[in-house]
Short mmCIF file of C-alpha atoms in Angstrom, two decimals:
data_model
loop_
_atom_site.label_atom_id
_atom_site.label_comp_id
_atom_site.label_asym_id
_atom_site.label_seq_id
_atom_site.Cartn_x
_atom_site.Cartn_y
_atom_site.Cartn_z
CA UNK F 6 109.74 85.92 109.09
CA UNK F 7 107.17 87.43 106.71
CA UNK F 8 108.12 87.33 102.71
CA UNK F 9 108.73 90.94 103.24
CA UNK F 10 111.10 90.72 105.47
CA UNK F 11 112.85 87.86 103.93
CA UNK F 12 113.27 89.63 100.46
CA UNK F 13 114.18 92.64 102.74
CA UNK F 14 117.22 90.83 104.54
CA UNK F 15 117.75 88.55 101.01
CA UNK F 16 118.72 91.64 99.45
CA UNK F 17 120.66 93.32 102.16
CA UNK F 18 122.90 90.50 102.56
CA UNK F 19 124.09 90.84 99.11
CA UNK F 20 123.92 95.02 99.63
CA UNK F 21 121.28 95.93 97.64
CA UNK F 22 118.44 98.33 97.61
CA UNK F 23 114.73 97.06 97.24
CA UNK F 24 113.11 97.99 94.22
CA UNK F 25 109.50 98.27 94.71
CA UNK F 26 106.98 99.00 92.17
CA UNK F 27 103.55 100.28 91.85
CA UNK F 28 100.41 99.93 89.27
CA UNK F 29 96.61 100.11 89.88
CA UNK F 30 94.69 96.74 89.35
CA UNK F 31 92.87 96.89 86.29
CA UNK F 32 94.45 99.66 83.89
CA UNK F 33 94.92 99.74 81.73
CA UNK F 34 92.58 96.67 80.98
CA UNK F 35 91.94 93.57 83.51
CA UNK F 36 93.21 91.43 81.48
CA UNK F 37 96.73 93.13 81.25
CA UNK F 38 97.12 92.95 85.20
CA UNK F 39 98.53 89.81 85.99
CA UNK F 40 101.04 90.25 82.89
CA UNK F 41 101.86 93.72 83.81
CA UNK F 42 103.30 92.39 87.40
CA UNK F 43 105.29 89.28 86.06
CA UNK F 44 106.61 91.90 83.47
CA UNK F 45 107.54 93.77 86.81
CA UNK F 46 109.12 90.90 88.37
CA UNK F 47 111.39 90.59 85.08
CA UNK F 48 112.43 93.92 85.24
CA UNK F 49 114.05 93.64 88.48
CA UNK F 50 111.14 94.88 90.61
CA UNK F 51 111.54 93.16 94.66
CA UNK F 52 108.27 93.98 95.79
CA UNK F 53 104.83 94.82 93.67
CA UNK F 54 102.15 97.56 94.75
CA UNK F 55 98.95 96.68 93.72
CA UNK F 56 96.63 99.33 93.30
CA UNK F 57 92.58 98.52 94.70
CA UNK F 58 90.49 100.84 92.48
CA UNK F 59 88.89 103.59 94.58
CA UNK F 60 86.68 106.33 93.01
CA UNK F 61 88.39 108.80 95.69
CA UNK F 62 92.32 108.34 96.10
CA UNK F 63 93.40 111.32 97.83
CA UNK F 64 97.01 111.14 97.99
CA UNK F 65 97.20 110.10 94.14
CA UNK F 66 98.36 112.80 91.81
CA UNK F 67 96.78 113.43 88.05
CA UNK F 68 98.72 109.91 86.63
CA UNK F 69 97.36 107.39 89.57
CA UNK F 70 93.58 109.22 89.17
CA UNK F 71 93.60 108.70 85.62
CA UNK F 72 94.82 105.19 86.46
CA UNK F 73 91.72 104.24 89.09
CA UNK F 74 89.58 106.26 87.30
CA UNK F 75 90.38 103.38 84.22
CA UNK F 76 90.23 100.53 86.64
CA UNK F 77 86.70 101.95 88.16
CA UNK F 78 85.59 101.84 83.96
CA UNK F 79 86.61 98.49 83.38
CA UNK F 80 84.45 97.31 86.11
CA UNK F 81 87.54 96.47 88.80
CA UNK F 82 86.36 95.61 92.25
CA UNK F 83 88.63 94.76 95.49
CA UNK F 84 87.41 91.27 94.84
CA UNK F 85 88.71 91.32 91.04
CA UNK F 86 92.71 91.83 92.96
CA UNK F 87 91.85 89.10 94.84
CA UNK F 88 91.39 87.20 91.85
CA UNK F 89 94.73 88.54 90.03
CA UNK F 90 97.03 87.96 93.29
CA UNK F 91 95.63 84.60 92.97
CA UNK F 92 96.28 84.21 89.51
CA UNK F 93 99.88 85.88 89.83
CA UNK F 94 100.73 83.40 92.76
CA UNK F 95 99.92 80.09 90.05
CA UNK F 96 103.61 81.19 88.73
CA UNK F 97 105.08 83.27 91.11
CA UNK F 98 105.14 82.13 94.91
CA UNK F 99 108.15 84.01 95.67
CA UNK F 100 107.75 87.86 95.09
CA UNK F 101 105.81 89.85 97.87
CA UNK F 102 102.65 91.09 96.56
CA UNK F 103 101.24 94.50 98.61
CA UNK F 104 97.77 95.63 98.28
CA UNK F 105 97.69 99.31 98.23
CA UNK F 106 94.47 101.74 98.60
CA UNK F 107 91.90 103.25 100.81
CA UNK F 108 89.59 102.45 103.71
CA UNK F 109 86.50 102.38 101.97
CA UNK F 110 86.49 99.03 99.63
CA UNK F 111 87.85 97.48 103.07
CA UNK F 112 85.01 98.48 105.07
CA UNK F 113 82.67 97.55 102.24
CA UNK F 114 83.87 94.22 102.79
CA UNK F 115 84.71 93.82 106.30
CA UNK F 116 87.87 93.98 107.84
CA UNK F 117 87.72 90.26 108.58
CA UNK F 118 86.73 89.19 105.10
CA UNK F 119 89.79 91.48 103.45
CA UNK F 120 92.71 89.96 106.04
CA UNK F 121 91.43 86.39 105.15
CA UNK F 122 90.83 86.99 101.65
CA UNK F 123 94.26 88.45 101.65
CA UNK F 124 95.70 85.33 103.41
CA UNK F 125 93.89 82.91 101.33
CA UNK F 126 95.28 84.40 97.45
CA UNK F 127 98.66 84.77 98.40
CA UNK F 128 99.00 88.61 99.67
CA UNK F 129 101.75 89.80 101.77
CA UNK F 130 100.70 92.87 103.32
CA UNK F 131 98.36 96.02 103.24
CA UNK F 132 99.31 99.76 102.76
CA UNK F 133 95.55 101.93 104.00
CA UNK F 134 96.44 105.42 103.09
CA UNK F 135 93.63 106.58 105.62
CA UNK F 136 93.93 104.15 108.50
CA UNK F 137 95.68 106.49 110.63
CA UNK F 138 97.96 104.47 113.24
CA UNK F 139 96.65 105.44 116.53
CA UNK F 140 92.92 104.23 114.96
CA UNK F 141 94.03 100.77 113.86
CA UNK F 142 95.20 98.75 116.30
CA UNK F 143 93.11 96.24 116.50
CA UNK F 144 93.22 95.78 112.84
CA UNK F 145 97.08 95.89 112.42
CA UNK F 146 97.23 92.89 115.17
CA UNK F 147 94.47 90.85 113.24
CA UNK F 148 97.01 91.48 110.04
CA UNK F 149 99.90 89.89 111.80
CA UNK F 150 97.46 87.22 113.58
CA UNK F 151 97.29 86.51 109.84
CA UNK F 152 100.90 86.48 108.93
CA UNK F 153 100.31 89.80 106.66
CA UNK F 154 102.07 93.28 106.99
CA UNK F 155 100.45 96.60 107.53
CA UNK F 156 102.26 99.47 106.34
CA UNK F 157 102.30 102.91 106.93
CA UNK F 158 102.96 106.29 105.23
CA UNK F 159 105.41 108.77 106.71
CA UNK F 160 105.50 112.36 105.75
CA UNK F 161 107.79 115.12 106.30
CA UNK F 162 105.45 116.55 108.52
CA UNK F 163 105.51 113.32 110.92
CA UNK F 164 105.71 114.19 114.31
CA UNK F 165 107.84 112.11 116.71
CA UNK F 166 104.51 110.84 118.33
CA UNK F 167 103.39 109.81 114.84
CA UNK F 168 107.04 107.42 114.04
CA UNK F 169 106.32 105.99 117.53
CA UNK F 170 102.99 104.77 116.80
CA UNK F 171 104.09 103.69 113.22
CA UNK F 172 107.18 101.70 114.69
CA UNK F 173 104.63 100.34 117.32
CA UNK F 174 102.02 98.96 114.92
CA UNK F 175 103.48 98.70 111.49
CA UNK F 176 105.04 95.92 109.58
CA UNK F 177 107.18 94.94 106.52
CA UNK F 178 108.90 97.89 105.81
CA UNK F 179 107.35 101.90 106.31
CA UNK F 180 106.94 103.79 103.62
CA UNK F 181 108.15 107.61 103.09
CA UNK F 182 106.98 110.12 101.43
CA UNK F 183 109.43 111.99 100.40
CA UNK F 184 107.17 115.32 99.46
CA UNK F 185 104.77 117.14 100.73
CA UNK F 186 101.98 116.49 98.05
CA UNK F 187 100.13 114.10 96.33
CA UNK F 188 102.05 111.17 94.12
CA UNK F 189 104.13 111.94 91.27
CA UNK F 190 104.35 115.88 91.89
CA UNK F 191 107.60 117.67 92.72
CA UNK F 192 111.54 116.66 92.78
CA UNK F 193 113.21 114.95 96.12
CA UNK F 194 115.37 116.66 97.73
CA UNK F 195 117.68 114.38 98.84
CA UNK F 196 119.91 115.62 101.24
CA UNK F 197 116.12 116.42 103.45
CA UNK F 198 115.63 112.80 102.71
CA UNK F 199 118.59 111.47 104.11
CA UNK F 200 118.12 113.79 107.79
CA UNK F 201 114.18 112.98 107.86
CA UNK F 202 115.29 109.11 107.84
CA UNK F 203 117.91 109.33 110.32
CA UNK F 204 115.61 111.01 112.65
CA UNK F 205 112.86 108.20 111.56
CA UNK F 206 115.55 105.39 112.07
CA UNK F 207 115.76 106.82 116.16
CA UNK F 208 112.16 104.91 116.31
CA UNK F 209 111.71 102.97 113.19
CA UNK F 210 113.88 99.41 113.28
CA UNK F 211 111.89 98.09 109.85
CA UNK F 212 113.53 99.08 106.26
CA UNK F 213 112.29 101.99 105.21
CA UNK F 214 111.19 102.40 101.61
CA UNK F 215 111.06 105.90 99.76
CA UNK F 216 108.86 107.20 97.02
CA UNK F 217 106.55 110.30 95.68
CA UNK F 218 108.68 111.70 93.09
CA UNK F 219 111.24 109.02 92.09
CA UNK F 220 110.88 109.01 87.75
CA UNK F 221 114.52 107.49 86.51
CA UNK F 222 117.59 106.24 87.16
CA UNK F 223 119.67 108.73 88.48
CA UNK F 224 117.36 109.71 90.91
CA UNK F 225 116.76 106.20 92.26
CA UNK F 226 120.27 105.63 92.99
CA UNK F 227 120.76 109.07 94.95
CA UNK F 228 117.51 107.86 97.17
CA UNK F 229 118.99 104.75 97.31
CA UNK F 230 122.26 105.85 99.31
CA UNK F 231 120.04 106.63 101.96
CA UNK F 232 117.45 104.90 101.55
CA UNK F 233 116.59 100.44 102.00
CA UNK F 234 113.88 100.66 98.97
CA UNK F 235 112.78 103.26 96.71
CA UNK F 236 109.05 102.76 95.66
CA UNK F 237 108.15 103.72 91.57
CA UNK F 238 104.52 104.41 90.73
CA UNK F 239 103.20 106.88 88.64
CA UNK F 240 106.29 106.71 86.46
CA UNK F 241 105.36 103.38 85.59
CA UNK F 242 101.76 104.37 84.91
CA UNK F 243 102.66 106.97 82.62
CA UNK F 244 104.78 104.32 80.86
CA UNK F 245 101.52 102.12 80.63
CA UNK F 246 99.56 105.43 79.31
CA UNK F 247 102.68 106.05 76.48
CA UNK F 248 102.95 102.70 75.17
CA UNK F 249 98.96 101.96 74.78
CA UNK F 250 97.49 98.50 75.73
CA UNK F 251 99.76 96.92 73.17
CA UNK F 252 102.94 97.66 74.33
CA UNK F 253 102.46 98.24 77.61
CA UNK F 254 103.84 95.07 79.17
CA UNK F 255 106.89 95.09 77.34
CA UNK F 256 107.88 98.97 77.78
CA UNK F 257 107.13 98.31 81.82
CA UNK F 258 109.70 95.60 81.90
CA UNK F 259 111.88 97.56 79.67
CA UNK F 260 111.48 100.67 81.93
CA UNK F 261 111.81 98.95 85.53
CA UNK F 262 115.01 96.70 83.75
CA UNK F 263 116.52 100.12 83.78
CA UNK F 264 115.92 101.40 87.33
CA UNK F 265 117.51 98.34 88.51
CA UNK F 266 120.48 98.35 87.01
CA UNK F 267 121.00 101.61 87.88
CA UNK F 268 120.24 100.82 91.28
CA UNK F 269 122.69 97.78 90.94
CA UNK F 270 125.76 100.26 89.30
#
């Protein structure tokens, strides 16, 4: 059992909802990474998102492009989140760490060289926003050859032929977007939610994690009722962006401390 799937069936034994949390690798300043995701972890998040710079992110809305477009500034590589999962793993062996981002810094690389890389620093799995399913095949086996999960994106505009392939291939959990947009844009609707999983569910047996458009408390717990994990991201950016360098650690803890117990009322 990956460490996905053990938090996963952790916290469902004790009927709770995943909290799963999201910030880009290098913003607002390296050297605030590896502090922002224990701060995370103390807040109540299950599972941490971590962002791999990329000069193009084309599902991000304004908040995550502002964030990346930081990271690229400060220098941040794909081999730089290598380094901070590393350094995040010297105190923490326990919480899943997902690296989150585009094809092209994998290519750069080498598909080989990223799955062993990931392997070797303590990663848990991979979300590609453009590796399309039916294309990676070959890549999501070499992921679970390596223990790791690959996760995909589901839309509301996923065909039946799309879930298939996703249930066939993916790992860990899948991930849905609950909007059609870019991150951070629009409010959920979450009676649509709750059909679009059921229908998912018919093909999907992993947990199935929601986000796009999830910013406090109240509407965490409604996507919660239907949903196994509700995924935070640009919310907690735009707490990083409020608070300054400064006081960014400690208003991300004191932010995410609040989703969870709402998600734990």
């Amino acid at each position: 059992m990956s460490k996905i799937a053990a938090t996963f069936s952790a916290l469902k034994a004790h009927n709770k909802t995943a909290l799963i949390t999201f910030i880009t690798a290098g913003d607002p300043s390296p050297e605030l990474t590896v502090p922002l995701m224990h701060a995370l972890v103390a807040g109540g998040a299950d599972i941490l998102e971590l962002g791999v710079p990329f000069s193009d992110p084309m599902a991000e809305g304004p908040v995550i492009q502002r964030a990346c477009e930081r990271a690229l500034a400060n220098g941040v590589g794909i081999h730089d989140v290598f380094g901070y999962v590393a350094e995040f793993r010297k105190t923490n062996q326990t919480t899943p760490v997902v690296l989150m981002g585009y094809a092209n810094p994998i290519e750069r690389i080498g598909a080989a060289t990223f799955i062993a890389q990931s392997k070797a620093v303590g990663a848990d799995g991979a979300i590609v926003v453009d590796y399309p399913p039916e294309e990676c095949e070959e890549f999501a086996a070499a992921m679970r050859a390596a223990e790791l999960d690959l996760i995909f994106l589901l839309a509301p505009t996923s065909t039946e032929a799309r879930i298939a392939q996703v249930a066939k291939v993916g790992g860990g959990f899948s991930y849905y977007v609950s909007l059609k947009g870019v991150t951070g844009a629009g409010n959920i609707d979450t009676v649509e939610v709750a059909e679009r999983l059921t229908a998912i569910r018919r093909h999907v047996q992993l947990p199935i994690g929601v986000g796009f458009g999830i910013r406090d408390g109240a509407t965490a717990r409604a996507v919660a009722e239907v949903a196994d994990a509700v995924v935070i991201g640009s919310r907690v950016i735009q707490e990083i962006e409020s608070a300054g360098k400064d006081g960014a650690v400690a208003a991300v803890q004191t932010f995410v401390s609040g989703i969870r117990a709402a998600l734990d009322a």
